[in-house]
CSV table of C-alpha atoms in Angstrom, one decimal:
chain,number,residue,atom,x,y,z
P,173,MET,CA,46.1,31.4,82.2
P,174,LYS,CA,42.5,30.9,83.1
P,175,ILE,CA,42.0,28.9,86.4
P,176,LEU,CA,38.8,27.5,87.8
P,177,PHE,CA,39.4,27.6,91.6
P,178,LEU,CA,37.0,25.4,93.7
P,179,HIS,CA,37.1,26.4,97.4
P,180,GLY,CA,36.7,24.1,100.4
P,181,TRP,CA,33.8,23.4,102.7
P,182,THR,CA,32.8,26.6,104.6
P,183,SER,CA,35.2,28.6,102.6
P,184,LYS,CA,34.2,31.5,100.4
P,185,PRO,CA,35.3,32.9,97.1
P,186,GLY,CA,38.1,35.4,97.2
P,187,GLY,CA,40.3,33.6,99.8
P,188,VAL,CA,44.0,33.6,100.1
P,189,LYS,CA,44.7,31.0,97.4
P,190,PRO,CA,42.6,32.3,94.5
P,191,THR,CA,43.7,35.8,95.3
P,192,PHE,CA,47.4,34.7,95.2
P,193,LEU,CA,46.8,33.2,91.8
P,194,ALA,CA,45.1,36.3,90.5
P,195,ARG,CA,47.9,38.5,91.9
P,196,HIS,CA,50.3,36.5,89.8
P,197,GLY,CA,48.5,37.5,86.6
P,198,HIS,CA,46.0,34.7,86.1
P,199,GLN,CA,42.3,35.0,85.5
P,200,VAL,CA,40.6,33.1,88.3
P,201,ILE,CA,37.0,31.9,88.2
P,202,ASN,CA,36.1,31.3,91.8
P,203,PRO,CA,32.4,30.4,92.2
P,204,ALA,CA,30.6,30.1,95.5
P,205,LEU,CA,29.9,26.4,96.1
P,206,ASP,CA,27.0,25.1,98.2
P,207,ASP,CA,28.3,23.8,101.5
P,208,ASP,CA,25.3,21.6,102.3
P,209,ASP,CA,24.6,19.9,98.9
P,210,PHE,CA,27.5,18.2,97.1
P,211,ALA,CA,25.4,17.8,93.9
P,212,ALA,CA,24.6,21.5,93.9
P,213,ALA,CA,28.3,22.4,94.4
P,214,LEU,CA,29.2,20.0,91.5
P,215,ALA,CA,26.5,21.5,89.3
P,216,THR,CA,27.9,25.0,89.9
P,217,ALA,CA,31.4,23.9,89.2
P,218,GLN,CA,30.4,22.1,86.0
P,219,ALA,CA,28.5,25.1,84.8
P,220,GLU,CA,31.5,27.4,85.4
P,221,PHE,CA,33.8,24.9,83.8
P,222,ASP,CA,31.6,24.6,80.7
P,223,ARG,CA,31.2,28.4,80.4
P,224,HIS,CA,34.8,29.4,80.9
P,225,GLN,CA,36.8,26.4,79.6
P,226,PRO,CA,39.7,27.0,82.0
P,227,ASP,CA,43.3,25.9,81.4
P,228,VAL,CA,43.5,24.3,84.8
P,229,VAL,CA,41.1,23.4,87.6
P,230,VAL,CA,42.3,23.8,91.2
P,231,GLY,CA,40.4,22.2,94.0
P,232,SER,CA,41.0,22.8,97.7
P,233,SER,CA,39.9,20.1,100.2
P,234,ARG,CA,36.1,19.6,99.5
P,235,GLY,CA,36.7,21.6,96.3
P,236,GLY,CA,39.3,19.0,95.4
P,237,ALA,CA,36.5,16.3,95.6
P,238,VAL,CA,34.3,18.6,93.5
P,239,ALA,CA,37.2,19.0,90.9
P,240,MET,CA,37.6,15.2,90.7
P,241,ASN,CA,33.9,14.8,89.8
P,242,VAL,CA,33.8,17.6,87.2
P,243,ARG,CA,33.7,16.4,83.6
P,244,ALA,CA,36.9,18.3,82.7
P,245,GLY,CA,38.2,16.2,79.7
P,246,SER,CA,41.9,16.7,79.4
P,247,THR,CA,42.1,19.9,81.5
P,248,PRO,CA,44.7,19.4,84.2
P,249,LEU,CA,43.8,19.2,87.9
P,250,VAL,CA,45.8,20.6,90.8
P,251,LEU,CA,44.3,19.3,94.1
P,252,LEU,CA,45.1,20.7,97.5
P,253,CYS,CA,44.5,18.2,100.3
P,254,PRO,CA,41.6,16.7,98.4
P,255,ALA,CA,38.7,15.4,100.5
P,256,TRP,CA,37.8,12.7,98.0
P,257,LYS,CA,37.0,10.1,100.6
P,258,LYS,CA,34.4,12.3,102.2
P,259,TRP,CA,32.5,13.6,99.1
P,260,GLY,CA,31.8,12.6,95.6
P,261,THR,CA,32.2,9.2,93.8
P,262,ALA,CA,35.5,9.6,92.0
P,263,LYS,CA,38.2,7.3,93.5
P,264,SER,CA,41.0,8.2,91.0
P,265,VAL,CA,42.2,11.1,88.9
P,266,LYS,CA,43.5,11.5,85.4
P,267,PRO,CA,47.2,11.4,84.4
P,268,GLY,CA,49.0,14.7,84.9
P,269,THR,CA,47.1,15.6,88.1
P,270,VAL,CA,49.2,17.2,90.8
P,271,ILE,CA,48.3,16.8,94.5
P,272,LEU,CA,49.7,19.1,97.2
P,273,HIS,CA,49.3,18.0,100.7
P,274,SER,CA,50.9,18.6,104.1
P,275,ARG,CA,51.9,15.6,106.3
P,276,ALA,CA,50.8,17.7,109.2
P,277,ASP,CA,47.2,18.1,107.9
P,278,ASP,CA,44.8,17.5,110.8
P,279,VAL,CA,41.7,17.6,108.6
P,280,ILE,CA,42.3,15.3,105.7
P,281,PRO,CA,44.8,12.5,106.3
P,282,PHE,CA,48.0,12.7,104.2
P,283,ALA,CA,47.5,8.9,103.6
P,284,ASP,CA,44.3,9.7,101.6
P,285,SER,CA,46.4,11.5,99.0
P,286,GLU,CA,48.9,8.6,99.0
P,287,GLU,CA,46.0,6.3,98.3
P,288,LEU,CA,44.7,8.5,95.6
P,289,VAL,CA,48.1,8.5,93.8
P,290,ARG,CA,48.1,4.7,94.0
P,291,ASN,CA,44.5,4.3,92.8
P,292,SER,CA,45.2,6.6,89.8
P,293,GLY,CA,48.5,5.0,88.8
P,294,LEU,CA,50.3,8.3,89.1
P,295,PRO,CA,54.0,8.6,89.7
P,296,THR,CA,54.9,9.3,93.4
P,297,SER,CA,56.2,12.7,92.2
P,298,ALA,CA,52.5,13.7,91.5
P,299,LEU,CA,52.2,14.1,95.3
P,300,VAL,CA,54.0,17.2,96.5
P,301,VAL,CA,54.6,17.4,100.2
P,302,VAL,CA,54.2,21.0,101.3
P,303,GLY,CA,53.0,23.2,104.1
P,304,THR,CA,52.4,22.8,107.8
P,305,ASP,CA,48.7,22.5,108.0
P,306,HIS,CA,45.4,21.9,106.1
P,307,ARG,CA,45.0,25.4,104.7
P,308,LEU,CA,48.2,25.5,102.6
P,309,ALA,CA,48.0,29.3,102.8
P,310,HIS,CA,51.6,30.2,103.7
P,311,PRO,CA,54.2,31.4,101.2
P,312,GLU,CA,55.7,27.9,100.5
P,313,PRO,CA,52.5,26.1,99.6
P,314,LEU,CA,51.1,29.1,97.7
P,315,ALA,CA,54.3,29.1,95.6
P,316,ALA,CA,54.0,25.4,95.0
P,317,MET,CA,50.4,25.8,93.9
P,318,LEU,CA,51.3,28.5,91.5
P,319,LYS,CA,54.2,26.4,90.1
P,320,ALA,CA,51.9,23.3,89.7
P,321,CYS,CA,49.3,25.4,87.8
P,322,GLU,CA,51.9,26.9,85.5
P,323,GLN,CA,53.6,23.6,84.8
P,324,ALA,CA,50.3,21.8,84.2
P,325,VAL,CA,49.6,23.9,81.1
P,326,LYS,CA,53.1,23.7,79.5
């Protein structure tokens, strides 16, 4: 499976989450996104999406906001603690989107993801409660991310 992974603010390509997906046999496109200019980050993400036509787009935190604003057609989204209230203009997501978020997140309120699910008319099962912090870099959330990606393309 080909995955476009969009990292969070002040994160860099090659982090724990995209490396985990690659170690599980997936081709991961993980571009460097501009931290200071959301429009530039979105342009980079859109160019990579258009070039690679991934099977799924994963966005972490600010990368989740970028993912929500990419013109991705029917390509499924997996969002990790998406920072949609801080960046971008999208206020809802397409059917089939899966959101992973920790109730203990001290960066992006869990309630933001609950609101996103309501705004989008998604079933409550679209919001997967996982992890113990914002990073979602421990074994349980990593496994949940992998599962969400693999189920999204079935």
